[in-house]
Amino acid sequence: MMDKAIAWAVVAMLLLAGQPAAAEDCGLKQLAALDIVILDDGSLAVPVGIEGVRQLLVVAMERPHTALFSDFTRETKPRTRALPDGIIIGGVSGITTIDEFRIGSVVSKNVRVLRQEERDVVRADVVGYLANDILENFEVELDIAHRKLNLFDQAHCPGQLVYWTDAAAVVPFELQEGGAMSLSMELDGKPVTVAFGTKPGHGTIGLATAKHIGFDPAGHFKTLTMSGISINEPAIDVVDVKSVSSSMCKPEKGSFRNIICDGTEVQLGLDEFKGLRIMVSFKEKKLYITGADAH
């Protein structure tokens, strides 16, 4: 059997090619206006084209790699290369090559994605996850209130991204190796490192961190603050990281959806962002944030 570290290196090498590239143009150019479908569990799904057929993918901005479910790949039979020795790591059993992948007006050839062995989304017409390996080629506007995911060309003038209003909070972020976007915030006035993502539901914070900032587990957090924007009574659950690390931080199967596994102290959920409109600039490594109805 191949060592897991070596096997992950093989996965990384197989994923190097085939991602969409943006055109050179300083003006803000929209490439896609995708209607968001909100699933029963609160996940956000958007339409893409796979081999000329419309499919739904869950938006997973906490994931490093786009993935297709194996039941879909068995049915459609795209080119797939199994991991060496038939091993399965973190639920991944191989690399699938999509001959034609369309998102908005952008069409890419020979796009390599992961094959996820087990389906963890109930809805049958959702065929996988759309992750940062594809999204990081765009500037991404997340407008949950109006159910829109808009994609823009990265060839634009610096800072000229928020077109719907004059002022926005600007929050720098770092893109971690594990796929999470890490940013600095204050939780009840105490500095914390936060992972931004699009998983549904409440956020999470480790028990040790909660105790360190003086939080009473029987109470509620009061404010989460970033660059002048405050979220009152944020929905953040306290978890014992040790009790979930083996099954969720390093999953043997499933979705890669980590809880506090990238050096971050708080993992945010979508519940914190429903009232916000966010432009994620992968080019500038910044979040531009306004209220959902700012104009």
Short mmCIF file of C-alpha atoms in Angstrom, two decimals:
data_model
loop_
_atom_site.label_atom_id
_atom_site.label_comp_id
_atom_site.label_asym_id
_atom_site.label_seq_id
_atom_site.Cartn_x
_atom_site.Cartn_y
_atom_site.Cartn_z
CA MET A 1 0.00 0.00 0.00
CA MET A 2 1.23 3.46 -0.84
CA ASP A 3 2.03 5.85 2.02
CA LYS A 4 -0.77 8.43 2.44
CA ALA A 5 1.56 11.43 2.17
CA ILE A 6 2.94 10.14 -1.12
CA ALA A 7 -0.57 9.42 -2.37
CA TRP A 8 -1.69 12.99 -1.63
CA ALA A 9 1.36 14.26 -3.50
CA VAL A 10 0.21 12.20 -6.48
CA VAL A 11 -3.26 13.76 -6.20
CA ALA A 12 -1.76 17.27 -6.16
CA MET A 13 0.34 16.59 -9.27
CA LEU A 14 -2.64 15.19 -11.15
CA LEU A 15 -4.68 18.33 -10.44
CA LEU A 16 -2.19 20.88 -11.80
CA ALA A 17 -3.69 21.34 -15.26
CA GLY A 18 -6.93 22.39 -16.84
CA GLN A 19 -8.31 25.30 -14.80
CA PRO A 20 -9.97 28.36 -16.40
CA ALA A 21 -7.94 31.51 -16.99
CA ALA A 22 -9.16 35.09 -17.03
CA ALA A 23 -8.71 37.55 -19.89
CA GLU A 24 -6.54 40.67 -19.65
CA ASP A 25 -8.78 43.72 -19.22
CA CYS A 26 -8.68 46.42 -16.52
CA GLY A 27 -12.44 46.98 -16.43
CA LEU A 28 -14.71 44.89 -14.18
CA LYS A 29 -16.05 42.27 -16.57
CA GLN A 30 -18.78 39.89 -15.49
CA LEU A 31 -18.32 36.32 -16.66
CA ALA A 32 -21.23 34.59 -14.94
CA ALA A 33 -24.49 35.36 -13.11
CA LEU A 34 -25.45 32.06 -11.52
CA ASP A 35 -28.77 31.48 -9.79
CA ILE A 36 -28.25 29.95 -6.35
CA VAL A 37 -30.37 26.93 -5.44
CA ILE A 38 -30.68 26.58 -1.65
CA LEU A 39 -30.81 22.90 -0.68
CA ASP A 40 -32.77 21.44 2.21
CA ASP A 41 -29.72 21.52 4.51
CA GLY A 42 -28.97 25.15 3.62
CA SER A 43 -26.14 24.40 1.18
CA LEU A 44 -25.79 26.63 -1.87
CA ALA A 45 -25.79 24.96 -5.28
CA VAL A 46 -25.19 26.57 -8.67
CA PRO A 47 -25.54 25.35 -12.26
CA VAL A 48 -22.50 24.48 -14.36
CA GLY A 49 -22.04 22.66 -17.65
CA ILE A 50 -20.31 19.27 -17.63
CA GLU A 51 -19.80 17.73 -21.06
CA GLY A 52 -22.50 20.04 -22.42
CA VAL A 53 -25.13 19.06 -19.83
CA ARG A 54 -26.42 21.33 -17.05
CA GLN A 55 -25.55 20.00 -13.60
CA LEU A 56 -25.68 21.36 -10.05
CA LEU A 57 -22.61 21.66 -7.81
CA VAL A 58 -22.58 22.70 -4.16
CA VAL A 59 -20.50 25.85 -3.58
CA ALA A 60 -17.79 24.83 -1.09
CA MET A 61 -15.37 27.70 -0.50
CA GLU A 62 -13.83 25.85 2.44
CA ARG A 63 -12.58 23.09 0.11
CA PRO A 64 -9.35 23.12 -1.91
CA HIS A 65 -10.51 20.83 -4.73
CA THR A 66 -13.64 20.47 -6.84
CA ALA A 67 -15.10 16.97 -6.71
CA LEU A 68 -17.69 14.83 -8.49
CA PHE A 69 -19.59 12.03 -6.79
CA SER A 70 -18.64 8.54 -7.97
CA ASP A 71 -22.25 7.53 -8.74
CA PHE A 72 -22.35 10.38 -11.26
CA THR A 73 -19.00 9.44 -12.82
CA ARG A 74 -20.04 5.78 -13.08
CA GLU A 75 -23.15 6.85 -14.97
CA THR A 76 -21.50 9.38 -17.29
CA LYS A 77 -18.16 7.55 -17.61
CA PRO A 78 -15.68 10.45 -17.96
CA ARG A 79 -11.98 9.67 -18.08
CA THR A 80 -10.96 8.69 -14.56
CA ARG A 81 -7.65 7.61 -13.10
CA ALA A 82 -7.88 5.68 -9.84
CA LEU A 83 -5.45 6.42 -7.04
CA PRO A 84 -2.50 3.99 -6.91
CA ASP A 85 -3.22 0.56 -5.42
CA GLY A 86 -6.92 1.34 -5.41
CA ILE A 87 -6.66 3.29 -2.18
CA ILE A 88 -9.24 5.80 -0.95
CA ILE A 89 -8.02 8.86 0.96
CA GLY A 90 -10.45 11.22 2.64
CA GLY A 91 -13.23 9.75 0.54
CA VAL A 92 -11.33 10.35 -2.73
CA SER A 93 -10.81 7.37 -5.01
CA GLY A 94 -9.43 8.97 -8.17
CA ILE A 95 -8.97 11.91 -10.52
CA THR A 96 -11.63 12.59 -13.14
CA THR A 97 -10.98 14.63 -16.28
CA ILE A 98 -13.89 16.70 -17.61
CA ASP A 99 -13.43 17.23 -21.35
CA GLU A 100 -15.59 20.38 -21.31
CA PHE A 101 -16.47 22.35 -18.19
CA ARG A 102 -18.58 25.51 -18.47
CA ILE A 103 -19.25 28.06 -15.76
CA GLY A 104 -21.07 31.12 -17.00
CA SER A 105 -19.42 32.24 -20.24
CA VAL A 106 -16.11 30.51 -19.46
CA VAL A 107 -15.50 27.15 -21.10
CA SER A 108 -12.45 25.11 -20.10
CA LYS A 109 -11.10 21.89 -21.53
CA ASN A 110 -9.57 18.91 -19.73
CA VAL A 111 -10.45 20.08 -16.22
CA ARG A 112 -9.22 17.69 -13.54
CA VAL A 113 -11.32 17.18 -10.42
CA LEU A 114 -11.48 14.68 -7.59
CA ARG A 115 -13.77 11.67 -7.65
CA GLN A 116 -15.49 11.45 -4.27
CA GLU A 117 -16.44 7.86 -3.57
CA GLU A 118 -19.44 8.46 -1.33
CA ARG A 119 -22.28 10.88 -1.98
CA ASP A 120 -22.99 13.15 1.00
CA VAL A 121 -25.68 15.32 -0.61
CA VAL A 122 -29.16 13.81 -0.71
CA ARG A 123 -30.54 15.70 -3.69
CA ALA A 124 -29.99 13.52 -6.76
CA ASP A 125 -29.39 16.30 -9.29
CA VAL A 126 -26.42 17.63 -7.30
CA VAL A 127 -23.36 15.85 -8.68
CA GLY A 128 -20.48 17.23 -6.58
CA TYR A 129 -18.74 20.27 -5.11
CA LEU A 130 -17.45 23.50 -6.69
CA ALA A 131 -14.33 24.47 -4.74
CA ASN A 132 -11.54 27.03 -4.65
CA ASP A 133 -9.33 25.41 -7.29
CA ILE A 134 -11.84 26.67 -9.86
CA LEU A 135 -13.31 29.66 -8.02
CA GLU A 136 -9.89 31.21 -7.30
CA ASN A 137 -9.58 31.99 -11.01
CA PHE A 138 -12.36 34.56 -10.62
CA GLU A 139 -13.50 37.37 -8.37
CA VAL A 140 -16.57 35.88 -6.67
CA GLU A 141 -19.61 37.85 -5.51
CA LEU A 142 -21.74 35.98 -2.98
CA ASP A 143 -25.20 37.54 -2.71
CA ILE A 144 -27.23 35.03 -0.71
CA ALA A 145 -30.15 37.38 -0.03
CA HIS A 146 -30.79 37.71 -3.76
CA ARG A 147 -29.69 34.12 -4.52
CA LYS A 148 -26.91 35.08 -6.90
CA LEU A 149 -23.32 33.95 -7.34
CA ASN A 150 -21.61 36.33 -9.76
CA LEU A 151 -18.17 35.73 -11.24
CA PHE A 152 -15.89 38.43 -12.62
CA ASP A 153 -12.65 38.59 -14.55
CA GLN A 154 -9.59 39.16 -12.36
CA ALA A 155 -8.14 41.69 -14.81
CA HIS A 156 -9.49 44.81 -13.12
CA CYS A 157 -8.16 47.95 -11.47
CA PRO A 158 -7.15 47.47 -7.81
CA GLY A 159 -9.98 47.94 -5.33
CA GLN A 160 -12.62 48.57 -7.99
CA LEU A 161 -14.87 45.63 -7.25
CA VAL A 162 -17.87 46.79 -5.22
CA TYR A 163 -20.14 48.14 -7.94
CA TRP A 164 -23.45 48.15 -6.01
CA THR A 165 -22.53 50.78 -3.38
CA ASP A 166 -19.85 53.36 -2.55
CA ALA A 167 -18.41 51.94 0.67
CA ALA A 168 -17.51 48.47 1.90
CA ALA A 169 -15.56 46.88 4.73
CA VAL A 170 -12.31 45.34 3.49
CA VAL A 171 -10.96 42.24 5.22
CA PRO A 172 -7.65 40.68 4.06
CA PHE A 173 -7.44 36.89 4.03
CA GLU A 174 -4.88 34.15 3.51
CA LEU A 175 -5.65 31.05 1.47
CA GLN A 176 -4.54 28.09 3.57
CA GLU A 177 -3.09 24.88 2.16
CA GLY A 178 -6.15 22.97 3.37
CA GLY A 179 -8.45 25.20 1.33
CA ALA A 180 -9.75 27.51 4.06
CA MET A 181 -9.67 31.28 3.75
CA SER A 182 -8.20 32.52 7.03
CA LEU A 183 -8.95 36.04 8.30
CA SER A 184 -8.65 38.03 11.51
CA MET A 185 -11.76 39.11 13.44
CA GLU A 186 -12.81 39.95 16.98
CA LEU A 187 -15.22 37.75 18.90
CA ASP A 188 -16.67 39.58 21.90
CA GLY A 189 -13.73 41.97 21.66
CA LYS A 190 -11.05 39.26 21.60
CA PRO A 191 -8.91 38.64 18.47
CA VAL A 192 -9.52 35.29 16.76
CA THR A 193 -8.43 33.67 13.52
CA VAL A 194 -11.47 32.74 11.46
CA ALA A 195 -11.98 30.34 8.55
CA PHE A 196 -14.38 31.67 5.91
CA GLY A 197 -16.38 29.11 3.99
CA THR A 198 -19.84 28.34 2.65
CA LYS A 199 -20.86 25.29 4.64
CA PRO A 200 -24.44 25.56 5.91
CA GLY A 201 -25.53 26.12 9.47
CA HIS A 202 -23.81 27.50 12.52
CA GLY A 203 -20.16 28.35 12.93
CA THR A 204 -17.95 26.47 15.39
CA ILE A 205 -15.28 27.37 17.92
CA GLY A 206 -13.01 25.07 19.86
CA LEU A 207 -13.73 24.65 23.57
CA ALA A 208 -10.17 25.64 24.54
CA THR A 209 -10.38 28.87 22.51
CA ALA A 210 -13.81 29.68 23.95
CA LYS A 211 -12.47 29.29 27.48
CA HIS A 212 -9.41 31.39 26.62
CA ILE A 213 -11.54 34.37 25.60
CA GLY A 214 -13.63 33.97 28.76
CA PHE A 215 -16.80 32.58 27.18
CA ASP A 216 -19.41 30.91 29.38
CA PRO A 217 -20.57 27.74 27.49
CA ALA A 218 -24.06 28.27 28.90
CA GLY A 219 -24.29 31.72 27.32
CA HIS A 220 -24.09 33.21 23.83
CA PHE A 221 -21.49 35.20 21.93
CA LYS A 222 -22.44 38.86 21.64
CA THR A 223 -20.59 40.21 18.58
CA LEU A 224 -18.32 39.12 15.76
CA THR A 225 -16.53 42.15 14.33
CA MET A 226 -14.46 42.67 11.18
CA SER A 227 -13.27 45.99 9.76
CA GLY A 228 -16.18 47.97 11.16
CA ILE A 229 -18.91 45.41 10.44
CA SER A 230 -20.47 43.70 13.47
CA ILE A 231 -22.58 40.56 13.47
CA ASN A 232 -24.72 40.58 16.60
CA GLU A 233 -25.30 37.31 18.46
CA PRO A 234 -23.41 35.20 15.89
CA ALA A 235 -24.53 31.57 15.65
CA ILE A 236 -21.32 29.86 16.79
CA ASP A 237 -21.36 26.50 18.55
CA VAL A 238 -18.67 25.46 21.01
CA VAL A 239 -17.15 22.06 20.15
CA ASP A 240 -14.55 19.88 21.79
CA VAL A 241 -11.97 19.69 18.99
CA LYS A 242 -10.36 16.57 20.42
CA SER A 243 -13.62 14.68 20.25
CA VAL A 244 -14.20 15.45 16.56
CA SER A 245 -10.68 15.65 15.16
CA SER A 246 -10.39 12.02 14.07
CA SER A 247 -13.73 11.91 12.29
CA MET A 248 -14.02 15.47 10.95
CA CYS A 249 -10.60 17.11 10.78
CA LYS A 250 -9.05 14.07 9.10
CA PRO A 251 -12.04 12.24 7.62
CA GLU A 252 -11.56 8.72 6.29
CA LYS A 253 -14.51 9.35 4.01
CA GLY A 254 -16.90 12.12 3.14
CA SER A 255 -16.78 15.79 2.43
CA PHE A 256 -13.46 17.27 3.61
CA ARG A 257 -15.54 19.77 5.62
CA ASN A 258 -13.16 20.51 8.44
CA ILE A 259 -13.81 21.88 11.90
CA ILE A 260 -10.89 24.04 13.00
CA CYS A 261 -8.24 22.07 11.13
CA ASP A 262 -6.24 24.78 9.34
CA GLY A 263 -4.82 26.67 12.31
CA THR A 264 -8.02 28.72 12.57
CA GLU A 265 -9.89 29.14 15.83
CA VAL A 266 -13.39 29.77 14.50
CA GLN A 267 -15.07 28.15 11.50
CA LEU A 268 -17.89 30.34 10.20
CA GLY A 269 -21.10 28.92 8.76
CA LEU A 270 -23.53 30.45 6.31
CA ASP A 271 -25.80 31.61 9.12
CA GLU A 272 -23.36 34.48 9.75
CA PHE A 273 -23.50 35.73 6.15
CA LYS A 274 -27.18 35.71 5.24
CA GLY A 275 -27.46 39.45 5.85
CA LEU A 276 -24.26 40.33 3.98
CA ARG A 277 -23.14 40.76 0.39
CA ILE A 278 -19.55 39.68 -0.13
CA MET A 279 -17.07 40.08 -2.97
CA VAL A 280 -14.25 37.58 -2.60
CA SER A 281 -11.19 38.89 -4.43
CA PHE A 282 -8.87 35.96 -4.91
CA LYS A 283 -6.58 38.29 -6.87
CA GLU A 284 -6.20 40.80 -4.02
CA LYS A 285 -6.72 38.27 -1.18
CA LYS A 286 -9.47 40.45 0.30
CA LEU A 287 -13.14 40.22 1.20
CA TYR A 288 -15.26 43.27 0.38
CA ILE A 289 -18.33 43.19 2.62
CA THR A 290 -21.54 45.24 2.73
CA GLY A 291 -25.07 44.74 3.97
CA ALA A 292 -27.25 42.69 1.65
CA ASP A 293 -29.37 45.71 0.69
CA ALA A 294 -26.59 48.30 0.41
CA HIS A 295 -26.89 50.54 -2.64
#
